[in-house]
mmCIF file with all atom_site columns, C-alpha atoms in Angstrom:
data_model
loop_
_atom_site.group_PDB
_atom_site.id
_atom_site.type_symbol
_atom_site.label_atom_id
_atom_site.label_alt_id
_atom_site.label_comp_id
_atom_site.label_asym_id
_atom_site.label_entity_id
_atom_site.label_seq_id
_atom_site.pdbx_PDB_ins_code
_atom_site.Cartn_x
_atom_site.Cartn_y
_atom_site.Cartn_z
_atom_site.occupancy
_atom_site.B_iso_or_equiv
_atom_site.pdbx_formal_charge
_atom_site.auth_seq_id
_atom_site.auth_comp_id
_atom_site.auth_asym_id
_atom_site.auth_atom_id
_atom_site.pdbx_PDB_model_num
ATOM 1   C CA . GLN M 1 1   ? -1.655  18.580  -6.492  1.00 86.00 ? 179 GLN M CA 1
ATOM 2   C CA . VAL M 1 2   ? -1.720  14.903  -5.574  1.00 91.00 ? 180 VAL M CA 1
ATOM 3   C CA . GLN M 1 3   ? -2.142  14.251  -1.865  1.00 95.00 ? 181 GLN M CA 1
ATOM 4   C CA . LEU M 1 4   ? -2.157  10.863  -0.148  1.00 97.00 ? 182 LEU M CA 1
ATOM 5   C CA . VAL M 1 5   ? -2.858  10.549  3.562   1.00 97.00 ? 183 VAL M CA 1
ATOM 6   C CA . GLU M 1 6   ? -2.524  7.182   5.282   1.00 98.00 ? 184 GLU M CA 1
ATOM 7   C CA . SER M 1 7   ? -4.158  6.172   8.553   1.00 98.00 ? 185 SER M CA 1
ATOM 8   C CA . GLY M 1 8   ? -4.936  3.056   10.558  1.00 98.00 ? 186 GLY M CA 1
ATOM 9   C CA . GLY M 1 9   ? -1.475  1.969   11.601  1.00 98.00 ? 187 GLY M CA 1
ATOM 10  C CA . GLY M 1 10  ? -0.688  0.920   15.139  1.00 98.00 ? 188 GLY M CA 1
ATOM 11  C CA . SER M 1 11  ? 0.589   -1.835  17.360  1.00 98.00 ? 189 SER M CA 1
ATOM 12  C CA . VAL M 1 12  ? -0.893  -5.316  17.309  1.00 98.00 ? 190 VAL M CA 1
ATOM 13  C CA . GLN M 1 13  ? 0.035   -8.759  18.499  1.00 98.00 ? 191 GLN M CA 1
ATOM 14  C CA . ALA M 1 14  ? 1.058   -11.466 16.071  1.00 98.00 ? 192 ALA M CA 1
ATOM 15  C CA . GLY M 1 15  ? -1.985  -13.102 14.558  1.00 98.00 ? 193 GLY M CA 1
ATOM 16  C CA . GLY M 1 16  ? -4.000  -9.918  14.808  1.00 98.00 ? 194 GLY M CA 1
ATOM 17  C CA . SER M 1 17  ? -5.448  -7.645  12.139  1.00 98.00 ? 195 SER M CA 1
ATOM 18  C CA . LEU M 1 18  ? -5.238  -4.030  11.064  1.00 98.00 ? 196 LEU M CA 1
ATOM 19  C CA . ARG M 1 19  ? -6.899  -2.046  8.304   1.00 98.00 ? 197 ARG M CA 1
ATOM 20  C CA . LEU M 1 20  ? -4.984  0.772   6.674   1.00 98.00 ? 198 LEU M CA 1
ATOM 21  C CA . SER M 1 21  ? -6.658  3.565   4.741   1.00 98.00 ? 199 SER M CA 1
ATOM 22  C CA . CYS M 1 22  ? -5.297  6.068   2.253   1.00 97.00 ? 200 CYS M CA 1
ATOM 23  C CA . ALA M 1 23  ? -7.332  9.148   1.416   1.00 96.00 ? 201 ALA M CA 1
ATOM 24  C CA . ALA M 1 24  ? -6.442  10.534  -1.999  1.00 94.00 ? 202 ALA M CA 1
ATOM 25  C CA . SER M 1 25  ? -7.086  13.925  -3.524  1.00 90.00 ? 203 SER M CA 1
ATOM 26  C CA . GLY M 1 26  ? -5.927  16.221  -6.307  1.00 86.00 ? 204 GLY M CA 1
ATOM 27  C CA . TYR M 1 27  ? -6.241  13.871  -9.279  1.00 80.00 ? 205 TYR M CA 1
ATOM 28  C CA . THR M 1 28  ? -8.533  11.503  -11.139 1.00 75.00 ? 206 THR M CA 1
ATOM 29  C CA . TYR M 1 29  ? -8.349  8.763   -8.566  1.00 72.00 ? 207 TYR M CA 1
ATOM 30  C CA . SER M 1 30  ? -9.973  5.957   -10.520 1.00 75.00 ? 208 SER M CA 1
ATOM 31  C CA . SER M 1 31  ? -7.510  6.174   -13.418 1.00 83.00 ? 209 SER M CA 1
ATOM 32  C CA . TYR M 1 32  ? -4.349  5.698   -11.363 1.00 91.00 ? 210 TYR M CA 1
ATOM 33  C CA . CYS M 1 33  ? -2.610  2.578   -10.182 1.00 95.00 ? 211 CYS M CA 1
ATOM 34  C CA . MET M 1 34  ? -2.779  2.495   -6.377  1.00 96.00 ? 212 MET M CA 1
ATOM 35  C CA . ALA M 1 35  ? -0.357  0.497   -4.282  1.00 97.00 ? 213 ALA M CA 1
ATOM 36  C CA . TRP M 1 36  ? 1.015   -0.161  -0.823  1.00 98.00 ? 214 TRP M CA 1
ATOM 37  C CA . PHE M 1 37  ? 4.726   -0.288  -0.093  1.00 98.00 ? 215 PHE M CA 1
ATOM 38  C CA . ARG M 1 38  ? 6.501   -0.854  3.179   1.00 98.00 ? 216 ARG M CA 1
ATOM 39  C CA . GLN M 1 39  ? 9.909   -0.200  4.643   1.00 98.00 ? 217 GLN M CA 1
ATOM 40  C CA . ALA M 1 40  ? 11.298  -1.940  7.692   1.00 97.00 ? 218 ALA M CA 1
ATOM 41  C CA . PRO M 1 41  ? 14.206  -0.462  9.677   1.00 92.00 ? 219 PRO M CA 1
ATOM 42  C CA . GLY M 1 42  ? 17.481  -1.038  7.872   1.00 95.00 ? 220 GLY M CA 1
ATOM 43  C CA . LYS M 1 43  ? 15.777  -2.402  4.767   1.00 96.00 ? 221 LYS M CA 1
ATOM 44  C CA . GLU M 1 44  ? 14.823  -1.024  1.388   1.00 96.00 ? 222 GLU M CA 1
ATOM 45  C CA . ARG M 1 45  ? 11.271  -0.049  0.567   1.00 96.00 ? 223 ARG M CA 1
ATOM 46  C CA . GLU M 1 46  ? 9.409   -2.979  -0.950  1.00 97.00 ? 224 GLU M CA 1
ATOM 47  C CA . GLY M 1 47  ? 6.193   -3.373  -2.887  1.00 97.00 ? 225 GLY M CA 1
ATOM 48  C CA . VAL M 1 48  ? 3.402   -5.154  -1.022  1.00 98.00 ? 226 VAL M CA 1
ATOM 49  C CA . THR M 1 49  ? 0.338   -5.009  -3.238  1.00 98.00 ? 227 THR M CA 1
ATOM 50  C CA . ALA M 1 50  ? -1.205  -2.978  -6.034  1.00 97.00 ? 228 ALA M CA 1
ATOM 51  C CA . ILE M 1 51  ? -4.578  -2.432  -7.654  1.00 96.00 ? 229 ILE M CA 1
ATOM 52  C CA . ASP M 1 52  ? -4.798  -1.051  -11.149 1.00 94.00 ? 230 ASP M CA 1
ATOM 53  C CA . SER M 1 53  ? -7.482  1.153   -12.676 1.00 91.00 ? 231 SER M CA 1
ATOM 54  C CA . ASP M 1 54  ? -9.295  -1.930  -14.021 1.00 92.00 ? 232 ASP M CA 1
ATOM 55  C CA . GLY M 1 55  ? -9.419  -3.481  -10.555 1.00 92.00 ? 233 GLY M CA 1
ATOM 56  C CA . SER M 1 56  ? -6.756  -6.120  -11.173 1.00 94.00 ? 234 SER M CA 1
ATOM 57  C CA . THR M 1 57  ? -4.590  -6.821  -8.151  1.00 95.00 ? 235 THR M CA 1
ATOM 58  C CA . SER M 1 58  ? -1.183  -8.231  -7.380  1.00 95.00 ? 236 SER M CA 1
ATOM 59  C CA . TYR M 1 59  ? 0.457   -9.275  -4.126  1.00 96.00 ? 237 TYR M CA 1
ATOM 60  C CA . ALA M 1 60  ? 3.951   -9.996  -2.936  1.00 96.00 ? 238 ALA M CA 1
ATOM 61  C CA . ASP M 1 61  ? 4.332   -13.670 -2.030  1.00 96.00 ? 239 ASP M CA 1
ATOM 62  C CA . SER M 1 62  ? 5.028   -12.758 1.582   1.00 97.00 ? 240 SER M CA 1
ATOM 63  C CA . VAL M 1 63  ? 1.498   -11.364 2.051   1.00 98.00 ? 241 VAL M CA 1
ATOM 64  C CA . LYS M 1 64  ? -0.605  -13.497 -0.279  1.00 97.00 ? 242 LYS M CA 1
ATOM 65  C CA . GLY M 1 65  ? -3.606  -14.953 1.474   1.00 98.00 ? 243 GLY M CA 1
ATOM 66  C CA . ARG M 1 66  ? -3.222  -12.573 4.429   1.00 98.00 ? 244 ARG M CA 1
ATOM 67  C CA . PHE M 1 67  ? -3.503  -9.070  2.961   1.00 98.00 ? 245 PHE M CA 1
ATOM 68  C CA . THR M 1 68  ? -6.271  -7.685  0.768   1.00 98.00 ? 246 THR M CA 1
ATOM 69  C CA . ILE M 1 69  ? -6.115  -4.443  -1.191  1.00 98.00 ? 247 ILE M CA 1
ATOM 70  C CA . SER M 1 70  ? -9.298  -2.643  -2.175  1.00 97.00 ? 248 SER M CA 1
ATOM 71  C CA . LYS M 1 71  ? -10.458 0.798   -3.172  1.00 94.00 ? 249 LYS M CA 1
ATOM 72  C CA . ASP M 1 72  ? -13.593 2.861   -3.038  1.00 93.00 ? 250 ASP M CA 1
ATOM 73  C CA . ASN M 1 73  ? -13.612 5.164   -6.053  1.00 90.00 ? 251 ASN M CA 1
ATOM 74  C CA . ALA M 1 74  ? -16.589 7.110   -4.723  1.00 92.00 ? 252 ALA M CA 1
ATOM 75  C CA . LYS M 1 75  ? -14.648 7.961   -1.562  1.00 93.00 ? 253 LYS M CA 1
ATOM 76  C CA . ASN M 1 76  ? -11.233 8.269   -3.248  1.00 93.00 ? 254 ASN M CA 1
ATOM 77  C CA . THR M 1 77  ? -9.909  5.893   -0.624  1.00 95.00 ? 255 THR M CA 1
ATOM 78  C CA . LEU M 1 78  ? -7.551  2.946   -0.796  1.00 97.00 ? 256 LEU M CA 1
ATOM 79  C CA . TYR M 1 79  ? -7.565  0.199   1.833   1.00 98.00 ? 257 TYR M CA 1
ATOM 80  C CA . LEU M 1 80  ? -5.261  -2.549  2.996   1.00 98.00 ? 258 LEU M CA 1
ATOM 81  C CA . GLN M 1 81  ? -6.799  -5.237  5.180   1.00 98.00 ? 259 GLN M CA 1
ATOM 82  C CA . MET M 1 82  ? -4.022  -7.079  6.966   1.00 98.00 ? 260 MET M CA 1
ATOM 83  C CA . ASN M 1 83  ? -4.850  -10.352 8.725   1.00 98.00 ? 261 ASN M CA 1
ATOM 84  C CA . SER M 1 84  ? -2.708  -12.958 10.452  1.00 98.00 ? 262 SER M CA 1
ATOM 85  C CA . LEU M 1 85  ? -0.017  -10.368 11.011  1.00 98.00 ? 263 LEU M CA 1
ATOM 86  C CA . LYS M 1 86  ? 3.526   -11.528 11.669  1.00 98.00 ? 264 LYS M CA 1
ATOM 87  C CA . ARG M 1 87  ? 6.454   -9.799  13.340  1.00 97.00 ? 265 ARG M CA 1
ATOM 88  C CA . GLU M 1 88  ? 8.124   -9.506  9.946   1.00 97.00 ? 266 GLU M CA 1
ATOM 89  C CA . ASP M 1 89  ? 5.231   -7.316  8.781   1.00 98.00 ? 267 ASP M CA 1
ATOM 90  C CA . THR M 1 90  ? 6.498   -4.588  11.097  1.00 98.00 ? 268 THR M CA 1
ATOM 91  C CA . ALA M 1 91  ? 7.313   -1.576  8.915   1.00 98.00 ? 269 ALA M CA 1
ATOM 92  C CA . MET M 1 92  ? 6.286   1.869   7.824   1.00 98.00 ? 270 MET M CA 1
ATOM 93  C CA . TYR M 1 93  ? 3.548   1.431   5.246   1.00 98.00 ? 271 TYR M CA 1
ATOM 94  C CA . TYR M 1 94  ? 3.242   3.873   2.380   1.00 98.00 ? 272 TYR M CA 1
ATOM 95  C CA . CYS M 1 95  ? 0.387   4.515   0.006   1.00 97.00 ? 273 CYS M CA 1
ATOM 96  C CA . ALA M 1 96  ? 1.420   5.225   -3.583  1.00 97.00 ? 274 ALA M CA 1
ATOM 97  C CA . ALA M 1 97  ? -0.333  6.469   -6.706  1.00 96.00 ? 275 ALA M CA 1
ATOM 98  C CA . ASP M 1 98  ? 0.959   6.227   -10.248 1.00 94.00 ? 276 ASP M CA 1
ATOM 99  C CA . PRO M 1 99  ? -0.660  7.858   -13.287 1.00 91.00 ? 277 PRO M CA 1
ATOM 100 C CA . TRP M 1 100 ? 1.368   5.606   -15.595 1.00 89.00 ? 278 TRP M CA 1
ATOM 101 C CA . GLY M 1 101 ? -0.318  2.457   -14.330 1.00 91.00 ? 279 GLY M CA 1
ATOM 102 C CA . CYS M 1 102 ? 1.017   -0.343  -12.211 1.00 94.00 ? 280 CYS M CA 1
ATOM 103 C CA . THR M 1 103 ? 4.640   -1.345  -12.693 1.00 93.00 ? 281 THR M CA 1
ATOM 104 C CA . TYR M 1 104 ? 6.050   -4.656  -11.501 1.00 93.00 ? 282 TYR M CA 1
ATOM 105 C CA . CYS M 1 105 ? 9.616   -5.696  -10.838 1.00 93.00 ? 283 CYS M CA 1
ATOM 106 C CA . SER M 1 106 ? 10.157  -9.431  -10.407 1.00 89.00 ? 284 SER M CA 1
ATOM 107 C CA . GLY M 1 107 ? 6.446   -9.795  -9.815  1.00 87.00 ? 285 GLY M CA 1
ATOM 108 C CA . VAL M 1 108 ? 6.038   -7.201  -7.075  1.00 92.00 ? 286 VAL M CA 1
ATOM 109 C CA . PRO M 1 109 ? 4.910   -3.573  -7.386  1.00 94.00 ? 287 PRO M CA 1
ATOM 110 C CA . CYS M 1 110 ? 7.695   -1.086  -7.946  1.00 95.00 ? 288 CYS M CA 1
ATOM 111 C CA . PRO M 1 111 ? 7.586   2.683   -8.342  1.00 93.00 ? 289 PRO M CA 1
ATOM 112 C CA . SER M 1 112 ? 8.034   4.715   -11.500 1.00 91.00 ? 290 SER M CA 1
ATOM 113 C CA . ARG M 1 113 ? 9.364   8.225   -11.970 1.00 91.00 ? 291 ARG M CA 1
ATOM 114 C CA . ARG M 1 114 ? 5.811   9.515   -11.648 1.00 91.00 ? 292 ARG M CA 1
ATOM 115 C CA . THR M 1 115 ? 4.851   7.737   -8.415  1.00 94.00 ? 293 THR M CA 1
ATOM 116 C CA . TYR M 1 116 ? 3.355   9.891   -5.685  1.00 95.00 ? 294 TYR M CA 1
ATOM 117 C CA . TRP M 1 117 ? 3.789   8.940   -2.039  1.00 97.00 ? 295 TRP M CA 1
ATOM 118 C CA . GLY M 1 118 ? 1.971   9.418   1.230   1.00 97.00 ? 296 GLY M CA 1
ATOM 119 C CA . GLN M 1 119 ? 3.780   10.184  4.467   1.00 97.00 ? 297 GLN M CA 1
ATOM 120 C CA . GLY M 1 120 ? 3.438   6.640   5.794   1.00 98.00 ? 298 GLY M CA 1
ATOM 121 C CA . THR M 1 121 ? 1.800   4.958   8.769   1.00 98.00 ? 299 THR M CA 1
ATOM 122 C CA . GLN M 1 122 ? 3.659   2.713   11.204  1.00 98.00 ? 300 GLN M CA 1
ATOM 123 C CA . VAL M 1 123 ? 2.632   -0.889  11.767  1.00 98.00 ? 301 VAL M CA 1
ATOM 124 C CA . THR M 1 124 ? 4.255   -2.743  14.646  1.00 98.00 ? 302 THR M CA 1
ATOM 125 C CA . VAL M 1 125 ? 3.586   -6.423  15.264  1.00 98.00 ? 303 VAL M CA 1
ATOM 126 C CA . SER M 1 126 ? 4.747   -7.968  18.520  1.00 97.00 ? 304 SER M CA 1
ATOM 127 C CA . SER M 1 127 ? 4.887   -11.607 19.543  1.00 90.00 ? 305 SER M CA 1
#
């Protein structure tokens, strides 16, 4: 059974940094596409960044140069380093795992029918 548990969210002032973690279990971690999505109040869930099994990465334009996705296969853990945070980054952030590999819609990660989700961790950025 695939389990994804996010941590590291919180409140931070604009310009600050946060590091999110996602502990994964129940599957062959290194072979899956891993990604971060976010959902702000009143908005649809959107893809932020993804890292495929070969280590290739992709970022939404809104976070390029500020966010960095990485993973530690030995620890079965996914990370999202978020720097220069803006108020518009405020959202619930979700970790996702997909055994079918990374899927992109208009250049940003999007889920498939096999995507597994964590419960989310809240990030709030204030000015």
